[in-house]
Amino acid sequence: MENKEIMLSVQDLKKYFNTPTGVLHAVDGVSFDIPKGTTLGVVGESGCGKSTLGRTVLHLHKMTSGKIMFNGKDISNINKQEFHELRKEMQIIFQDPFSSIDPRMSVKQLIAEPLKIFKLAKSKEEIDKKVSEVMDIVGLAPRLADSYAHELDGGRRQRIGIGRAIILDPSFIVCDEPVSALDVSIQAQILNLMQDLQKDRNLTYIFITHNLSVVKHISDDIMVMYLGCAVEKATSKELFQHQYHPYTKALISAIPRVNLDDKSKRIPIKGELVSPIDPKDQCRFAPRCEYATDVCFGSTPKLEEVEPGHFVACHRVRELNNL
Ligand code: SF4
């Protein structure tokens, strides 16, 4: 990848929650950089910490420790007022826009709401003009302006969510499972819309999903998470050609294939995700990994660069992959 300016740099980010049974390590020392105008896909099973990661970056959760640099500025410990200003630049698109919006508001009111919160329009005419422009950009017909979200299908509701996110002209968006609740045909339309917006506006995305096939085309880089930790990180192209972590291999083997000549087998992942409460100092995948030996239960593996730009956290990565 050419040397692009970094939009978001996250270093050793931790987000812990106190629970009645112990400390839940939702995000446990995750680091990454996202160049401007590119997408980092964050993938993993439900409960791996990927949504908490996105929300902590946006200060929707207060971080436990770590450092977040946005556009060259350290925003790790900024106060609420400072972050309110920054929210114009940093937006989020949710999985189910219906759960995050007021059902009594019409489409045009919903899309206009962020403009009003941030007092970014001087008159009703200016709001109406901006809302019409955004509806056009996200593919909502003018006749839907006075409709309510419950009258619309999932794809149109997600277009409202995207309209609300882009109306403030942000430079960075956390997309939290934005197509997971949609039919496959609608998923493709929404992904195309998001890619077009990225190209037109030089947007930077974190794209969170449990579905690797969804991030394949939209992501420049992919980070695979397991129980709060990053276990593999590479460019999207590289990750789909070579996977070195046993968990990533299993995830990729589970993607449905259309090529009947492809005889590669699905690798089953045994057992359930173990609890992220007070985790032991060991590989978190060890209880489910068919290659686990004593060394895997002795300490937590760190991400190491095994090929240029390709990082893996596995004690046995070199011997298992002949690297
Ligand atoms: Fe499996 Fe051990 Fe590697 Fe963990 S460190 S993924 S248990 S081989």
XYZ file of C-alpha atoms and ligand atoms in Angstrom:
331
model
C 0.000 0.000 0.000
C 1.314 3.468 -0.820
C 2.368 5.574 2.159
C -0.876 7.298 3.142
C -1.486 9.669 6.026
C -2.889 7.910 9.106
C -6.446 8.909 10.072
C -6.801 6.760 13.185
C -4.026 5.265 15.267
C -4.969 3.060 18.223
C -2.311 1.773 20.589
C -2.724 -0.904 23.252
C -6.397 -0.056 23.753
C -8.083 -1.764 26.698
C -11.699 -1.664 27.737
C -12.595 -3.618 30.862
C -15.978 -3.801 32.576
C -16.455 -4.625 36.246
C -19.070 -7.360 36.675
C -20.349 -9.138 39.805
C -18.186 -12.160 38.931
C -14.964 -10.373 37.964
C -13.399 -8.051 35.398
C -14.560 -8.568 31.828
C -11.716 -7.931 29.374
C -13.830 -6.870 26.375
C -10.912 -5.273 24.511
C -7.479 -6.272 25.744
C -4.540 -4.428 24.250
C -5.523 -3.883 20.624
C -3.380 -1.724 18.304
C -3.836 -0.676 14.672
C -3.450 2.213 12.236
C -5.964 3.128 9.521
C -4.689 5.231 6.604
C -6.999 8.014 5.366
C -9.648 6.948 2.878
C -9.268 3.225 3.630
C -11.267 0.562 5.482
C -10.177 -1.663 8.318
C -12.457 -4.706 8.533
C -12.742 -6.049 12.091
C -13.980 -9.632 12.174
C -14.823 -12.171 14.861
C -17.602 -14.083 16.569
C -20.193 -12.347 18.655
C -18.604 -11.576 22.043
C -15.067 -11.090 20.683
C -15.059 -7.378 21.566
C -15.284 -5.917 18.059
C -18.327 -3.699 18.726
C -16.886 -2.583 22.077
C -13.710 -1.664 20.211
C -15.640 0.549 17.761
C -17.641 2.208 20.518
C -14.557 2.823 22.665
C -12.817 4.516 19.733
C -15.883 6.800 19.514
C -15.849 7.457 23.289
C -19.276 5.824 23.639
C -17.427 3.721 26.238
C -14.712 5.253 28.401
C -11.461 3.433 27.687
C -9.630 1.651 30.506
C -6.199 2.488 29.050
C -4.391 2.998 25.775
C -3.985 5.764 23.245
C -6.198 6.964 20.392
C -4.820 9.450 17.860
C -7.295 10.930 15.378
C -5.932 12.929 12.473
C -2.690 13.446 14.394
C -4.381 14.597 17.608
C -4.350 12.615 20.848
C -8.036 12.191 21.746
C -7.530 9.541 24.441
C -8.548 11.726 27.344
C -10.538 14.577 25.856
C -13.588 15.743 27.792
C -17.246 15.444 26.761
C -17.420 18.951 25.299
C -14.300 18.421 23.179
C -15.641 15.089 21.994
C -19.015 16.606 21.141
C -17.178 18.840 18.650
C -15.290 15.857 17.273
C -18.485 13.827 16.750
C -19.112 15.828 13.576
C -15.984 14.158 12.206
C -16.508 10.707 13.758
C -19.823 8.978 13.121
C -21.359 5.524 13.537
C -23.752 3.383 11.502
C -25.553 0.749 13.570
C -26.692 -2.762 12.632
C -30.327 -2.008 13.270
C -30.997 1.657 12.620
C -34.574 1.184 13.820
C -33.436 0.530 17.384
C -31.374 3.723 17.436
C -33.951 6.144 16.020
C -37.152 7.755 17.277
C -40.074 5.933 15.578
C -42.242 9.079 15.829
C -39.931 11.022 13.509
C -40.340 11.068 9.727
C -37.496 10.238 7.335
C -36.681 13.909 6.746
C -36.793 14.706 10.469
C -34.476 11.770 11.226
C -31.930 12.813 8.613
C -32.138 16.463 9.734
C -31.710 15.656 13.440
C -27.861 15.695 13.556
C -27.855 19.108 11.802
C -30.115 20.471 14.539
C -28.133 18.887 17.393
C -24.934 20.479 16.114
C -26.706 23.725 15.071
C -25.181 23.485 11.616
C -28.008 25.056 9.600
C -29.199 28.644 9.833
C -32.703 28.229 8.481
C -35.448 25.712 7.766
C -34.777 26.180 4.029
C -31.123 25.290 4.514
C -32.081 22.140 6.477
C -34.621 21.087 3.832
C -32.100 21.600 1.036
C -29.389 19.603 2.803
C -31.828 16.789 3.687
C -33.004 16.537 0.048
C -29.388 16.358 -1.126
C -28.548 13.617 1.368
C -31.699 11.618 0.553
C -30.675 11.732 -3.084
C -27.101 10.655 -2.287
C -28.204 7.650 -0.192
C -30.894 6.610 -2.693
C -34.083 7.547 -0.828
C -36.815 8.837 -3.163
C -38.224 12.340 -2.329
C -41.711 10.771 -1.896
C -40.386 8.974 1.234
C -39.543 12.222 3.062
C -42.708 12.145 5.190
C -42.757 8.358 5.726
C -41.881 6.728 9.028
C -39.132 4.148 9.479
C -41.577 1.353 10.387
C -43.205 1.784 6.956
C -39.916 1.058 5.176
C -37.928 -2.124 4.484
C -34.563 -2.872 6.135
C -32.501 -1.560 3.228
C -34.272 1.822 3.214
C -33.988 2.075 6.986
C -30.256 1.498 6.708
C -30.132 4.243 4.056
C -31.640 6.554 6.699
C -28.889 5.475 9.118
C -26.239 6.223 6.492
C -27.902 9.592 5.701
C -27.800 10.545 9.380
C -24.120 9.582 9.495
C -23.021 11.547 6.418
C -25.120 14.711 6.786
C -22.447 16.262 9.030
C -19.725 15.554 6.431
C -17.630 13.282 8.687
C -14.227 11.948 7.696
C -14.446 8.731 9.732
C -17.298 6.249 10.300
C -17.542 3.161 12.498
C -19.840 0.771 10.631
C -21.092 -1.705 13.240
C -22.525 -4.757 11.431
C -24.344 -2.418 8.995
C -25.593 -5.160 6.659
C -25.954 -8.153 9.008
C -29.720 -7.762 9.417
C -30.364 -7.383 5.670
C -31.207 -9.846 2.888
C -28.200 -10.791 0.758
C -29.423 -8.845 -2.317
C -29.939 -5.697 -0.221
C -26.564 -6.206 1.500
C -24.816 -5.791 -1.859
C -26.675 -2.529 -2.571
C -25.762 -1.063 0.820
C -22.128 -2.161 0.501
C -21.953 -0.558 -2.963
C -23.434 2.662 -1.568
C -20.864 2.699 1.235
C -18.023 2.117 -1.206
C -19.250 4.917 -3.498
C -19.495 7.308 -0.530
C -15.988 6.364 0.536
C -14.618 7.103 -2.925
C -16.490 10.402 -3.310
C -15.730 11.734 0.172
C -12.404 10.047 0.999
C -14.049 8.472 4.050
C -12.176 6.235 6.467
C -14.113 3.249 7.843
C -13.876 0.686 10.592
C -16.172 -2.028 9.261
C -17.225 -4.451 12.013
C -18.776 -7.796 11.109
C -18.925 -11.461 12.074
C -18.989 -12.357 8.380
C -15.618 -12.532 6.618
C -17.144 -12.766 3.154
C -18.818 -9.363 3.692
C -15.545 -7.578 4.513
C -13.541 -9.192 1.736
C -14.377 -6.604 -0.903
C -14.903 -3.512 1.214
C -11.754 -3.750 3.385
C -8.212 -2.702 2.581
C -6.951 -4.358 5.762
C -8.545 -6.959 8.016
C -8.023 -7.588 11.725
C -9.388 -10.826 13.195
C -10.342 -10.641 16.873
C -10.813 -13.413 19.402
C -11.888 -12.820 23.007
C -10.762 -9.186 23.147
C -7.429 -9.682 21.350
C -6.299 -9.243 17.740
C -5.060 -12.635 16.526
C -4.267 -11.866 12.866
C -3.893 -8.705 10.799
C -3.002 -8.237 7.137
C -4.227 -6.654 3.928
C -7.521 -8.130 2.779
C -5.886 -9.628 -0.323
C -3.096 -11.240 1.685
C -5.437 -12.591 4.374
C -7.652 -14.333 1.857
C -4.589 -15.856 0.169
C -2.685 -16.891 3.301
C -4.082 -17.403 6.778
C -1.657 -18.450 9.499
C -3.693 -18.389 12.736
C -5.772 -21.563 13.357
C -8.832 -19.440 14.196
C -8.636 -17.392 10.967
C -8.186 -20.590 8.953
C -11.366 -21.993 10.488
C -13.312 -18.771 9.832
C -12.257 -18.643 6.186
C -12.940 -22.354 5.667
C -16.523 -21.747 6.844
C -17.309 -19.260 4.032
C -19.755 -20.946 1.617
C -18.125 -21.694 -1.753
C -19.727 -21.612 -5.179
C -16.819 -23.266 -7.016
C -17.565 -27.011 -7.121
C -13.900 -27.763 -7.958
C -12.869 -26.245 -4.643
C -12.388 -29.312 -2.462
C -11.031 -27.495 0.614
C -12.712 -28.695 3.764
C -14.473 -26.724 6.439
C -12.389 -26.689 9.625
C -14.720 -27.072 12.616
C -14.147 -24.931 15.715
C -14.843 -27.071 18.747
C -16.646 -25.807 21.832
C -17.889 -22.374 22.740
C -16.153 -19.059 23.269
C -14.809 -19.201 26.858
C -15.570 -16.395 29.306
C -13.645 -13.140 28.892
C -13.949 -12.544 32.668
C -10.519 -12.518 34.364
C -8.884 -14.462 31.487
C -5.764 -16.488 32.236
C -2.379 -15.508 30.829
C -2.493 -17.998 27.953
C -3.574 -18.132 24.325
C -7.287 -17.417 24.538
C -8.001 -19.750 21.657
C -6.152 -22.664 23.330
C -9.233 -24.426 24.802
C -10.642 -24.729 21.246
C -7.434 -25.119 19.237
C -6.518 -28.542 17.864
C -2.815 -27.537 17.863
C -2.644 -26.405 21.505
C 0.354 -27.675 23.514
C 1.794 -26.689 26.921
C 3.455 -23.598 25.457
C 0.024 -22.252 24.458
C -1.198 -22.384 28.063
C 1.970 -20.712 29.419
C 1.520 -17.106 28.215
C -0.557 -14.876 25.934
C 0.976 -14.762 22.432
C 1.710 -11.291 21.061
C 1.122 -10.199 17.474
C 4.341 -10.694 15.518
C 5.122 -9.900 11.903
C 5.544 -13.253 10.146
C 5.574 -11.870 6.592
C 5.908 -8.189 5.589
C 2.714 -6.487 6.813
C 1.195 -9.772 8.056
C 0.880 -10.120 11.831
C -0.163 -13.214 13.820
C -0.528 -13.921 17.555
C 0.224 -17.635 17.909
C 3.130 -19.311 19.751
C 3.343 -22.064 17.128
C 2.726 -19.996 13.989
C 6.157 -20.625 12.443
C 6.297 -24.407 12.950
C 2.638 -24.921 11.930
C 3.039 -22.928 8.713
C 6.695 -23.687 7.857
C 7.588 -19.993 8.030
Fe -3.438 -22.712 18.883
Fe -1.335 -22.518 20.488
Fe -1.478 -20.970 18.374
Fe -3.116 -20.571 20.408
S -0.902 -20.345 20.440
S -3.658 -20.574 18.262
S -3.488 -22.644 21.075
S -1.310 -23.209 18.380
